[in-house]
mmCIF file of C-alpha atoms in Angstrom:
data_model
loop_
_atom_site.group_PDB
_atom_site.id
_atom_site.type_symbol
_atom_site.label_atom_id
_atom_site.label_comp_id
_atom_site.label_asym_id
_atom_site.label_seq_id
_atom_site.Cartn_x
_atom_site.Cartn_y
_atom_site.Cartn_z
ATOM 1 C CA MET A 1082 17.974 0.026 -31.543
ATOM 2 C CA ASN A 1083 17.625 3.503 -33.212
ATOM 3 C CA SER A 1084 17.735 6.678 -31.277
ATOM 4 C CA HIS A 1085 14.505 7.249 -31.859
ATOM 5 C CA ARG A 1086 12.884 3.990 -30.647
ATOM 6 C CA LYS A 1087 15.290 4.255 -27.704
ATOM 7 C CA ARG A 1088 13.807 7.226 -26.778
ATOM 8 C CA HIS A 1089 10.193 6.290 -27.222
ATOM 9 C CA LEU A 1090 11.222 3.547 -25.007
ATOM 10 C CA GLY A 1091 12.645 5.713 -22.549
ATOM 11 C CA ILE A 1092 9.647 7.897 -22.303
ATOM 12 C CA LEU A 1093 7.254 4.568 -22.049
ATOM 13 C CA VAL A 1094 9.279 3.218 -19.160
ATOM 14 C CA ALA A 1095 9.359 6.390 -17.597
ATOM 15 C CA VAL A 1096 5.550 7.061 -17.433
ATOM 16 C CA ALA A 1097 5.320 3.234 -16.537
ATOM 17 C CA ILE A 1098 7.448 3.899 -13.392
ATOM 18 C CA GLY A 1099 5.358 6.852 -12.934
ATOM 19 C CA PHE A 1100 2.397 5.063 -12.461
ATOM 20 C CA LEU A 1101 3.840 3.008 -9.802
ATOM 21 C CA VAL A 1102 4.427 6.151 -7.791
ATOM 22 C CA ALA A 1103 1.489 7.836 -8.452
ATOM 23 C CA ILE A 1104 -1.299 4.850 -7.716
ATOM 24 C CA PRO A 1105 -0.150 3.877 -4.079
ATOM 25 C CA VAL A 1106 -0.067 7.769 -2.988
ATOM 26 C CA ARG A 1107 -3.112 8.535 -4.997
ATOM 27 C CA ALA A 1108 -5.113 6.324 -3.037
ATOM 28 C CA HIS A 1109 -5.084 8.847 -0.357
ATOM 29 C CA HIS A 1110 -5.895 11.710 -2.248
ATOM 30 C CA GLY A 1111 -8.551 10.407 -4.936
ATOM 31 C CA ALA A 1112 -7.595 9.030 -8.424
ATOM 32 C CA ALA A 1113 -7.117 11.561 -11.034
ATOM 33 C CA GLY A 1114 -6.082 11.345 -15.402
ATOM 34 C CA LEU A 1115 -6.431 7.916 -16.303
ATOM 35 C CA TYR A 1116 -9.954 6.598 -15.198
ATOM 36 C CA ASP A 1117 -13.367 8.429 -14.263
ATOM 37 C CA MET A 1118 -13.403 8.618 -10.406
ATOM 38 C CA SER A 1119 -16.846 9.887 -10.365
ATOM 39 C CA LYS A 1120 -18.752 6.095 -10.188
ATOM 40 C CA PRO A 1121 -17.743 2.662 -10.124
ATOM 41 C CA VAL A 1122 -19.103 0.508 -13.184
ATOM 42 C CA MET A 1123 -20.545 -2.893 -12.048
ATOM 43 C CA MET A 1124 -19.701 -5.597 -14.377
ATOM 44 C CA LYS A 1125 -20.538 -9.651 -13.749
ATOM 45 C CA GLY A 1126 -17.559 -11.779 -15.237
ATOM 46 C CA THR A 1127 -15.225 -14.495 -14.666
ATOM 47 C CA ILE A 1128 -11.764 -14.753 -13.770
ATOM 48 C CA THR A 1129 -8.934 -15.539 -16.068
ATOM 49 C CA LYS A 1130 -5.906 -14.383 -14.357
ATOM 50 C CA PHE A 1131 -4.929 -12.714 -11.133
ATOM 51 C CA GLU A 1132 -1.283 -11.291 -11.403
ATOM 52 C CA TRP A 1133 -0.346 -10.524 -7.695
ATOM 53 C CA THR A 1134 2.931 -7.860 -8.612
ATOM 54 C CA ASN A 1135 4.590 -5.006 -8.434
ATOM 55 C CA PRO A 1136 3.813 -2.259 -8.986
ATOM 56 C CA HIS A 1137 0.025 -3.226 -9.235
ATOM 57 C CA ASN A 1138 -1.854 -6.362 -8.925
ATOM 58 C CA GLN A 1139 -4.000 -7.098 -12.056
ATOM 59 C CA ILE A 1140 -6.923 -8.857 -12.268
ATOM 60 C CA TYR A 1141 -8.058 -10.233 -15.864
ATOM 61 C CA PHE A 1142 -11.899 -11.305 -16.197
ATOM 62 C CA ASP A 1143 -14.007 -11.799 -19.318
ATOM 63 C CA VAL A 1144 -17.264 -10.239 -19.365
ATOM 64 C CA LYS A 1145 -20.078 -11.433 -21.804
ATOM 65 C CA ASP A 1146 -22.902 -9.063 -23.229
ATOM 66 C CA ASP A 1147 -26.066 -9.962 -24.413
ATOM 67 C CA LYS A 1148 -25.208 -11.123 -27.660
ATOM 68 C CA GLY A 1149 -22.662 -13.161 -26.484
ATOM 69 C CA THR A 1150 -19.484 -11.167 -27.152
ATOM 70 C CA VAL A 1151 -16.826 -11.518 -24.748
ATOM 71 C CA ALA A 1152 -14.751 -8.617 -23.413
ATOM 72 C CA HIS A 1153 -11.583 -9.220 -22.023
ATOM 73 C CA TRP A 1154 -10.971 -6.689 -18.915
ATOM 74 C CA ILE A 1155 -7.801 -5.849 -16.539
ATOM 75 C CA VAL A 1156 -8.394 -3.996 -13.635
ATOM 76 C CA ALA A 1157 -5.333 -3.077 -11.599
ATOM 77 C CA THR A 1158 -5.710 -2.727 -7.421
ATOM 78 C CA GLU A 1159 -2.833 -1.460 -5.083
ATOM 79 C CA PRO A 1160 0.550 -3.435 -4.842
ATOM 80 C CA PRO A 1161 0.720 -6.522 -2.733
ATOM 81 C CA GLN A 1162 2.318 -4.866 0.051
ATOM 82 C CA VAL A 1163 -0.480 -2.507 0.338
ATOM 83 C CA MET A 1164 -3.102 -5.218 0.063
ATOM 84 C CA LEU A 1165 -1.751 -7.707 2.482
ATOM 85 C CA GLU A 1166 -2.616 -4.602 5.117
ATOM 86 C CA ARG A 1167 -6.131 -4.651 3.275
ATOM 87 C CA GLY A 1168 -6.841 -9.184 3.995
ATOM 88 C CA TRP A 1169 -5.757 -9.950 0.426
ATOM 89 C CA THR A 1170 -3.463 -12.948 -0.461
ATOM 90 C CA ARG A 1171 -2.082 -13.949 -4.024
ATOM 91 C CA ARG A 1172 -4.856 -16.948 -3.462
ATOM 92 C CA SER A 1173 -7.635 -14.215 -2.942
ATOM 93 C CA LEU A 1174 -9.011 -14.812 -6.610
ATOM 94 C CA LYS A 1175 -8.350 -17.901 -8.699
ATOM 95 C CA GLU A 1176 -9.638 -18.462 -12.416
ATOM 96 C CA GLY A 1177 -12.905 -19.729 -13.524
ATOM 97 C CA ASP A 1178 -14.134 -17.629 -10.183
ATOM 98 C CA GLN A 1179 -17.546 -15.874 -11.076
ATOM 99 C CA VAL A 1180 -17.453 -12.663 -9.774
ATOM 100 C CA THR A 1181 -18.896 -9.111 -9.714
ATOM 101 C CA VAL A 1182 -16.465 -6.177 -10.078
ATOM 102 C CA TYR A 1183 -17.043 -2.749 -9.282
ATOM 103 C CA ALA A 1184 -14.279 -0.628 -10.628
ATOM 104 C CA PHE A 1185 -13.507 3.019 -12.067
ATOM 105 C CA VAL A 1186 -13.014 2.405 -15.936
ATOM 106 C CA ALA A 1187 -11.269 4.461 -18.513
ATOM 107 C CA ALA A 1188 -12.752 7.411 -19.745
ATOM 108 C CA ASN A 1189 -12.003 6.280 -23.441
ATOM 109 C CA GLY A 1190 -13.728 2.991 -23.259
ATOM 110 C CA SER A 1191 -11.050 1.088 -22.884
ATOM 111 C CA PRO A 1192 -11.236 -2.133 -21.053
ATOM 112 C CA VAL A 1193 -9.166 -1.130 -18.341
ATOM 113 C CA GLY A 1194 -9.765 0.092 -14.619
ATOM 114 C CA ASN A 1195 -9.104 0.513 -11.144
ATOM 115 C CA LEU A 1196 -10.649 -1.841 -8.718
ATOM 116 C CA GLN A 1197 -13.089 -0.770 -6.144
ATOM 117 C CA ARG A 1198 -14.316 -3.742 -5.057
ATOM 118 C CA ILE A 1199 -15.361 -7.638 -5.875
ATOM 119 C CA VAL A 1200 -17.816 -9.679 -5.004
ATOM 120 C CA LEU A 1201 -16.542 -13.615 -4.994
ATOM 121 C CA PRO A 1202 -18.703 -16.614 -5.768
ATOM 122 C CA ASP A 1203 -19.739 -17.597 -2.266
ATOM 123 C CA GLY A 1204 -21.017 -13.717 -1.736
ATOM 124 C CA LYS A 1205 -17.881 -12.525 0.356
ATOM 125 C CA GLU A 1206 -16.906 -8.763 -0.797
ATOM 126 C CA LEU A 1207 -12.812 -7.719 -0.689
ATOM 127 C CA SER A 1208 -12.294 -3.974 -0.883
ATOM 128 C CA ALA A 1209 -9.601 -2.677 -2.746
ATOM 129 C CA ARG A 1210 -9.750 0.615 -0.770
ATOM 130 C CA MET B 1446 5.137 -19.095 4.692
ATOM 131 C CA ARG B 1447 5.427 -16.748 7.252
ATOM 132 C CA SER B 1448 7.714 -18.518 9.022
ATOM 133 C CA ARG B 1449 9.792 -18.662 5.888
ATOM 134 C CA ALA B 1450 9.316 -15.341 5.454
ATOM 135 C CA ALA B 1451 10.641 -14.162 8.825
ATOM 136 C CA LEU B 1452 13.858 -16.784 8.246
ATOM 137 C CA VAL B 1453 14.294 -14.363 4.619
ATOM 138 C CA SER B 1454 14.357 -11.195 7.021
ATOM 139 C CA ALA B 1455 16.450 -12.346 10.121
ATOM 140 C CA VAL B 1456 18.885 -13.569 7.471
ATOM 141 C CA GLY B 1457 18.707 -10.192 5.438
ATOM 142 C CA LEU B 1458 18.636 -8.159 8.603
ATOM 143 C CA THR B 1459 22.055 -10.482 9.808
ATOM 144 C CA ALA B 1460 23.472 -9.496 6.340
ATOM 145 C CA LEU B 1461 22.930 -5.998 6.557
ATOM 146 C CA MET B 1462 24.369 -5.876 9.697
ATOM 147 C CA ILE B 1463 27.200 -7.752 8.572
ATOM 148 C CA PHE B 1464 27.519 -5.343 5.662
ATOM 149 C CA SER B 1465 27.127 -1.772 7.766
ATOM 150 C CA LEU B 1466 29.987 -3.503 10.049
ATOM 151 C CA VAL B 1467 32.167 -3.784 6.919
ATOM 152 C CA VAL B 1468 31.337 -0.568 5.743
ATOM 153 C CA ARG B 1469 31.694 1.084 9.285
ATOM 154 C CA ALA B 1470 35.572 -0.285 9.374
ATOM 155 C CA GLN B 1471 36.284 0.900 5.915
ATOM 156 C CA ASN B 1472 34.430 4.566 5.826
ATOM 157 C CA ALA B 1473 33.689 5.676 9.247
ATOM 158 C CA PRO B 1474 35.718 7.761 11.089
ATOM 159 C CA PRO B 1475 36.784 6.406 14.935
ATOM 160 C CA ALA B 1476 34.345 6.281 17.470
ATOM 161 C CA ARG B 1477 34.178 8.880 20.203
ATOM 162 C CA PRO B 1478 36.117 7.870 23.567
ATOM 163 C CA GLY B 1479 33.591 6.013 25.684
ATOM 164 C CA GLY B 1480 32.899 2.331 24.481
ATOM 165 C CA THR B 1481 30.391 0.934 22.198
ATOM 166 C CA ALA B 1482 27.293 1.546 24.352
ATOM 167 C CA PRO B 1483 24.525 4.193 23.112
ATOM 168 C CA GLN B 1484 25.261 7.693 24.352
ATOM 169 C CA ALA B 1485 22.486 9.122 25.670
ATOM 170 C CA GLN B 1486 22.171 13.008 26.164
ATOM 171 C CA GLY B 1487 20.454 16.075 27.328
ATOM 172 C CA GLY B 1488 20.605 14.922 30.732
ATOM 173 C CA SER B 1489 19.540 11.656 30.576
ATOM 174 C CA SER B 1490 21.410 8.064 30.131
ATOM 175 C CA LYS B 1491 18.532 5.963 28.925
ATOM 176 C CA VAL B 1492 18.043 5.010 25.546
ATOM 177 C CA ALA B 1493 14.294 5.521 23.994
ATOM 178 C CA ASP B 1494 12.727 2.430 22.898
ATOM 179 C CA LEU B 1495 11.873 2.904 19.309
ATOM 180 C CA THR B 1496 11.288 -0.880 18.740
ATOM 181 C CA GLY B 1497 8.712 -1.255 15.983
ATOM 182 C CA ASP B 1498 7.046 -1.184 12.932
ATOM 183 C CA TRP B 1499 5.607 2.313 12.197
ATOM 184 C CA ALA B 1500 2.987 3.172 9.999
ATOM 185 C CA PRO B 1501 2.053 6.457 8.320
ATOM 186 C CA ASP B 1502 -0.579 7.782 10.885
ATOM 187 C CA GLN B 1503 -3.932 8.028 8.484
ATOM 188 C CA LYS B 1504 -5.672 10.062 11.170
ATOM 189 C CA ARG B 1505 -2.642 12.423 12.087
ATOM 190 C CA GLY B 1506 -1.816 13.531 8.209
ATOM 191 C CA GLY B 1507 -1.207 10.519 6.656
ATOM 192 C CA ILE B 1508 1.411 10.334 4.005
ATOM 193 C CA GLY B 1509 0.565 13.989 2.730
ATOM 194 C CA GLN B 1510 2.261 15.403 -0.415
ATOM 195 C CA SER B 1511 4.181 18.122 1.025
ATOM 196 C CA LEU B 1512 6.621 18.725 3.785
ATOM 197 C CA SER B 1513 5.146 21.849 4.251
ATOM 198 C CA LEU B 1514 3.181 22.141 7.777
ATOM 199 C CA SER B 1515 0.577 24.721 5.917
ATOM 200 C CA ASP B 1516 -0.053 22.686 3.055
ATOM 201 C CA ILE B 1517 0.532 18.905 3.738
ATOM 202 C CA GLY B 1518 -2.090 18.172 0.599
ATOM 203 C CA GLY B 1519 0.029 20.294 -1.851
ATOM 204 C CA ARG B 1520 -1.921 22.960 -2.984
ATOM 205 C CA ARG B 1521 0.011 25.688 -2.923
ATOM 206 C CA ARG B 1522 3.165 24.698 -4.201
ATOM 207 C CA GLY B 1523 5.573 27.314 -4.146
ATOM 208 C CA GLN B 1524 3.567 29.676 -2.013
ATOM 209 C CA GLU B 1525 3.658 28.166 1.347
ATOM 210 C CA ASP B 1526 4.208 30.659 4.306
ATOM 211 C CA ASP B 1527 6.388 28.358 6.277
ATOM 212 C CA ILE B 1528 8.835 27.688 3.617
ATOM 213 C CA PRO B 1529 11.986 30.091 3.286
ATOM 214 C CA TYR B 1530 12.987 29.744 -0.168
ATOM 215 C CA GLN B 1531 15.741 31.664 -2.051
ATOM 216 C CA PRO B 1532 14.284 32.576 -5.473
ATOM 217 C CA TRP B 1533 15.525 30.029 -7.488
ATOM 218 C CA ALA B 1534 14.281 27.369 -5.071
ATOM 219 C CA GLN B 1535 10.863 28.788 -5.175
ATOM 220 C CA LYS B 1536 10.975 28.844 -8.979
ATOM 221 C CA LYS B 1537 12.043 25.285 -9.298
ATOM 222 C CA THR B 1538 9.657 24.010 -7.117
ATOM 223 C CA ILE B 1539 7.060 25.668 -9.074
ATOM 224 C CA SER B 1540 8.083 24.536 -12.251
ATOM 225 C CA GLU B 1541 7.886 20.813 -11.491
ATOM 226 C CA LYS B 1542 5.330 18.369 -12.322
ATOM 227 C CA SER B 1543 4.087 15.957 -9.991
ATOM 228 C CA SER B 1544 3.341 12.517 -9.994
ATOM 229 C CA THR B 1545 0.835 12.645 -7.520
ATOM 230 C CA GLY B 1546 -1.591 15.476 -5.817
ATOM 231 C CA PRO B 1547 -3.832 17.819 -6.658
ATOM 232 C CA ASP B 1548 -2.344 19.277 -9.772
ATOM 233 C CA GLN B 1549 -0.256 15.941 -10.825
ATOM 234 C CA GLY B 1550 0.563 15.162 -14.399
ATOM 235 C CA PHE B 1551 0.635 11.470 -15.261
ATOM 236 C CA ALA B 1552 2.978 11.278 -18.208
ATOM 237 C CA GLN B 1553 4.894 15.123 -17.654
ATOM 238 C CA THR B 1554 6.297 14.413 -14.298
ATOM 239 C CA THR B 1555 9.475 15.543 -13.520
ATOM 240 C CA ASP B 1556 10.097 13.666 -10.275
ATOM 241 C CA PRO B 1557 13.610 11.908 -10.482
ATOM 242 C CA GLN B 1558 12.537 8.482 -8.555
ATOM 243 C CA VAL B 1559 9.552 8.601 -11.234
ATOM 244 C CA LEU B 1560 11.424 9.292 -14.017
ATOM 245 C CA TYR B 1561 14.478 7.236 -12.996
ATOM 246 C CA CYS B 1562 13.750 4.508 -10.306
ATOM 247 C CA GLU B 1563 16.193 6.399 -8.071
ATOM 248 C CA PRO B 1564 15.931 6.171 -4.574
ATOM 249 C CA PRO B 1565 13.803 9.219 -2.908
ATOM 250 C CA GLY B 1566 16.234 9.872 -0.471
ATOM 251 C CA VAL B 1567 14.909 11.343 2.982
ATOM 252 C CA PRO B 1568 12.519 12.865 3.814
ATOM 253 C CA HIS B 1569 10.475 12.106 1.047
ATOM 254 C CA ILE B 1570 10.640 8.211 1.726
ATOM 255 C CA TYR B 1571 8.481 9.266 4.533
ATOM 256 C CA LEU B 1572 5.659 10.272 2.251
ATOM 257 C CA TRP B 1573 5.427 6.680 0.560
ATOM 258 C CA PRO B 1574 2.341 4.628 2.280
ATOM 259 C CA ILE B 1575 5.154 1.874 3.689
ATOM 260 C CA LYS B 1576 5.975 1.353 6.990
ATOM 261 C CA THR B 1577 9.506 1.889 8.810
ATOM 262 C CA LYS B 1578 11.278 -0.451 11.430
ATOM 263 C CA LEU B 1579 13.901 1.053 13.271
ATOM 264 C CA VAL B 1580 16.306 -1.404 14.898
ATOM 265 C CA GLN B 1581 18.298 -0.608 17.574
ATOM 266 C CA THR B 1582 22.077 -1.711 18.636
ATOM 267 C CA PRO B 1583 24.539 -0.522 20.746
ATOM 268 C CA GLU B 1584 26.282 0.621 17.921
ATOM 269 C CA ALA B 1585 23.893 2.088 15.262
ATOM 270 C CA VAL B 1586 20.552 2.513 14.638
ATOM 271 C CA TYR B 1587 19.294 0.644 11.651
ATOM 272 C CA ILE B 1588 16.579 2.191 10.018
ATOM 273 C CA LEU B 1589 14.673 0.120 7.718
ATOM 274 C CA HIS B 1590 11.957 1.015 4.810
ATOM 275 C CA GLU B 1591 9.601 -1.481 2.883
ATOM 276 C CA LEU B 1592 9.891 0.414 -0.335
ATOM 277 C CA GLY B 1593 12.610 -0.196 -2.177
ATOM 278 C CA PRO B 1594 13.606 -2.145 0.384
ATOM 279 C CA TYR B 1595 16.060 0.582 1.147
ATOM 280 C CA PHE B 1596 17.674 0.802 4.813
ATOM 281 C CA ARG B 1597 20.040 3.559 6.416
ATOM 282 C CA VAL B 1598 22.468 3.010 9.047
ATOM 283 C CA VAL B 1599 22.418 5.757 11.949
ATOM 284 C CA TRP B 1600 25.986 5.616 13.614
ATOM 285 C CA LEU B 1601 25.780 6.343 17.465
ATOM 286 C CA ASN B 1602 29.025 7.603 19.344
ATOM 287 C CA SER B 1603 30.571 8.500 15.836
ATOM 288 C CA LYS B 1604 30.931 12.043 14.031
ATOM 289 C CA HIS B 1605 30.658 12.877 10.288
ATOM 290 C CA PRO B 1606 33.318 12.376 8.100
ATOM 291 C CA GLU B 1607 35.332 15.816 7.585
ATOM 292 C CA ASP B 1608 34.516 15.776 3.539
ATOM 293 C CA PRO B 1609 32.017 13.369 3.183
ATOM 294 C CA ASP B 1610 31.243 12.130 -0.409
ATOM 295 C CA PRO B 1611 27.750 13.360 -1.703
ATOM 296 C CA GLN B 1612 25.608 10.399 -1.491
ATOM 297 C CA TRP B 1613 21.681 9.446 -1.608
ATOM 298 C CA TRP B 1614 20.862 9.047 1.951
ATOM 299 C CA GLY B 1615 23.954 11.409 3.174
ATOM 300 C CA HIS B 1616 25.720 10.289 6.319
ATOM 301 C CA SER B 1617 23.793 9.906 9.194
ATOM 302 C CA ILE B 1618 24.762 10.071 13.272
ATOM 303 C CA GLY B 1619 22.642 9.944 16.003
ATOM 304 C CA TRP B 1620 22.484 10.126 19.747
ATOM 305 C CA TYR B 1621 19.561 9.440 22.422
ATOM 306 C CA GLU B 1622 18.099 12.759 24.498
ATOM 307 C CA ASN B 1623 15.056 12.825 26.931
ATOM 308 C CA ASP B 1624 14.437 9.329 27.808
ATOM 309 C CA ASN B 1625 12.242 8.917 24.839
ATOM 310 C CA THR B 1626 13.521 10.690 21.739
ATOM 311 C CA LEU B 1627 16.545 9.376 18.937
ATOM 312 C CA VAL B 1628 17.927 12.176 17.517
ATOM 313 C CA VAL B 1629 19.727 11.743 13.865
ATOM 314 C CA ASP B 1630 21.632 14.135 12.077
ATOM 315 C CA THR B 1631 22.580 14.157 8.796
ATOM 316 C CA ILE B 1632 25.077 15.563 6.133
ATOM 317 C CA GLY B 1633 26.662 14.827 2.997
ATOM 318 C CA PHE B 1634 23.445 14.532 0.471
ATOM 319 C CA ASN B 1635 23.427 14.884 -3.263
ATOM 320 C CA ASP B 1636 21.139 17.072 -4.618
ATOM 321 C CA LYS B 1637 19.438 14.487 -6.785
ATOM 322 C CA THR B 1638 16.040 13.787 -5.014
ATOM 323 C CA TRP B 1639 13.113 15.688 -3.899
ATOM 324 C CA LEU B 1640 12.273 16.578 -0.371
ATOM 325 C CA ASP B 1641 8.885 15.894 -1.051
ATOM 326 C CA GLN B 1642 6.323 14.980 -3.839
ATOM 327 C CA VAL B 1643 5.548 18.254 -5.007
ATOM 328 C CA GLY B 1644 9.259 18.869 -5.778
ATOM 329 C CA HIS B 1645 11.124 20.854 -3.000
ATOM 330 C CA PRO B 1646 14.317 20.900 -3.967
ATOM 331 C CA HIS B 1647 17.773 20.597 -1.851
ATOM 332 C CA THR B 1648 21.372 21.198 -2.404
ATOM 333 C CA GLU B 1649 24.520 19.134 -1.163
ATOM 334 C CA GLN B 1650 24.244 21.815 1.821
ATOM 335 C CA LEU B 1651 21.494 20.123 3.077
ATOM 336 C CA HIS B 1652 21.720 19.357 6.962
ATOM 337 C CA LEU B 1653 18.843 17.606 8.239
ATOM 338 C CA THR B 1654 18.152 16.868 11.770
ATOM 339 C CA GLU B 1655 15.774 14.312 12.876
ATOM 340 C CA ARG B 1656 14.132 13.737 16.066
ATOM 341 C CA TYR B 1657 12.254 10.446 16.595
ATOM 342 C CA ARG B 1658 10.237 10.597 19.640
ATOM 343 C CA ARG B 1659 8.285 7.746 21.235
ATOM 344 C CA VAL B 1660 5.099 9.431 22.389
ATOM 345 C CA ASP B 1661 3.494 6.141 23.861
ATOM 346 C CA LYS B 1662 3.007 2.835 23.503
ATOM 347 C CA THR B 1663 1.835 2.868 19.875
ATOM 348 C CA THR B 1664 2.778 6.521 18.605
ATOM 349 C CA MET B 1665 5.864 8.017 17.193
ATOM 350 C CA GLU B 1666 6.400 11.491 16.152
ATOM 351 C CA LEU B 1667 9.263 12.696 13.986
ATOM 352 C CA ASP B 1668 10.025 16.013 13.822
ATOM 353 C CA MET B 1669 12.599 17.116 11.351
ATOM 354 C CA THR B 1670 14.619 20.654 10.353
ATOM 355 C CA ILE B 1671 15.640 21.160 7.094
ATOM 356 C CA ASP B 1672 18.755 23.300 7.284
ATOM 357 C CA ASP B 1673 19.871 24.231 3.554
ATOM 358 C CA PRO B 1674 21.532 27.399 2.817
ATOM 359 C CA GLY B 1675 21.631 26.798 -0.533
ATOM 360 C CA ALA B 1676 18.048 26.578 -1.068
ATOM 361 C CA TYR B 1677 16.313 28.276 1.865
ATOM 362 C CA THR B 1678 17.011 31.531 3.654
ATOM 363 C CA LYS B 1679 16.630 29.905 7.070
ATOM 364 C CA PRO B 1680 16.087 26.268 8.621
ATOM 365 C CA TRP B 1681 12.578 25.499 8.303
ATOM 366 C CA ASN B 1682 10.100 22.217 10.288
ATOM 367 C CA ALA B 1683 8.330 19.209 8.986
ATOM 368 C CA ARG B 1684 6.569 16.703 11.353
ATOM 369 C CA ARG B 1685 5.437 13.080 10.072
ATOM 370 C CA ASN B 1686 3.373 11.150 12.375
ATOM 371 C CA PHE B 1687 3.437 7.170 12.917
ATOM 372 C CA THR B 1688 1.233 4.350 14.575
ATOM 373 C CA LEU B 1689 2.749 0.986 15.498
ATOM 374 C CA SER B 1690 1.576 -1.685 13.195
ATOM 375 C CA THR B 1691 1.690 -5.321 13.994
ATOM 376 C CA THR B 1692 0.445 -6.728 10.683
ATOM 377 C CA GLY B 1693 4.169 -7.824 9.932
ATOM 378 C CA PHE B 1694 7.135 -6.052 8.151
ATOM 379 C CA LEU B 1695 8.054 -6.196 4.585
ATOM 380 C CA ARG B 1696 5.383 -8.947 3.716
ATOM 381 C CA TYR B 1697 5.937 -8.203 0.276
ATOM 382 C CA GLN B 1698 9.041 -6.476 -1.178
ATOM 383 C CA GLN B 1699 7.903 -3.417 -2.976
ATOM 384 C CA ILE B 1700 10.576 -3.578 -5.615
ATOM 385 C CA CYS B 1701 10.787 -1.141 -8.745
ATOM 386 C CA SER B 1702 11.683 -3.271 -11.846
ATOM 387 C CA VAL B 1703 11.347 -1.657 -15.449
ATOM 388 C CA ARG B 1704 10.306 -4.861 -16.971
ATOM 389 C CA GLU B 1705 7.367 -5.230 -14.275
ATOM 390 C CA ASN B 1706 6.434 -1.388 -14.806
ATOM 391 C CA GLN B 1707 6.210 -1.963 -18.585
ATOM 392 C CA ARG B 1708 3.950 -4.802 -18.478
ATOM 393 C CA PHE B 1709 1.729 -2.636 -16.147
ATOM 394 C CA PHE B 1710 2.254 0.427 -18.446
ATOM 395 C CA ASP B 1711 1.436 -1.983 -21.511
ATOM 396 C CA ASN B 1712 -1.411 -3.824 -19.739
ATOM 397 C CA LEU B 1713 -3.379 -0.703 -17.780
ATOM 398 C CA ALA B 1714 -2.077 2.587 -18.535
ATOM 399 C CA LYS B 1715 -1.420 2.797 -22.387
ATOM 400 C CA PRO B 1716 -4.887 1.626 -23.612
ATOM 401 C CA ALA B 1717 -6.184 4.602 -21.044
ATOM 402 C CA ILE B 1718 -4.539 7.001 -22.402
ATOM 403 C CA ALA B 1719 -5.030 6.148 -26.103
ATOM 404 C CA LYS B 1720 -6.775 8.871 -28.003
#
């Protein structure tokens, strides 16, 4: 690995680690920067994967528009240690669940965001906050 | 699952205690005369009961951003009335880039914990949304944190080494006072950590005094005195408030993994900051 690539990787890692710290504490003070926190966006979709992991849980789901085009979304929550306190478990979501997602999404239009809350197939609502 | 987690915790704690005994045998100075029983001072022989899992009290300051009692939110970094900076320390504080708080810089942070995955040290760890467990034994108090998971050993009936090696968590001794307080006296810090999330610096001269006081069954207060003649003109005070938690300790290990962080960055951060 040449020095330029090493430096590039170092920056990526540093930023990633920065996010690890930033999100848990932000939750108490309002997120800023990456996502538009002014209002959540509502989406109906199908869960494709739920990763229960540090530094943040990741929820993968597909959203189909009127023309049948599928967008692959990923939204994050706080890490497992925090979400356990909020009543979640690693089995809270499973592949194939039809859900309604409310998330603060990227301002640049990328299909990524931060979960506010999610409504499960049985109508039960799980808050991420 | 819960019983398995409990077993893991018990095994881990036992290992921790054995480890700390070994460390003590190798590094700690001889105990003061008087045996191994906890030594209370301040006119009381009663040992403060601090047993429990302690969570940041969201109704009384939460985790905050800054140790400044006049600026918990970290909005006046470097300009706080209650922090007696030396000029270089004030200049350094102002120059830092936080990863959180009102003026956070997502990609520009200079927080060493964030940049290098280093231990936050103390008192910085008390500005994290995690719980702390105190385990009291006749010989030492073990302070366990859900982050890391890191732990500290507070040696009772002991004294500091003459010339401690500067380290991340310093060298801690402790004693009990007034029936309800554990005093923890720590020196021997390195100068690599921030005192809080907004970048208040310290030097190897830092002498931290923590007073853990159980106010009632469900409330604990931590008063701290930061005495660092290398960075501040006089000692100054900070406080954290805790409530007793009954939801379980360390149900998930909040570990800093570069591999997991990289995956998160690739999946969720990189797309959001793309132009």
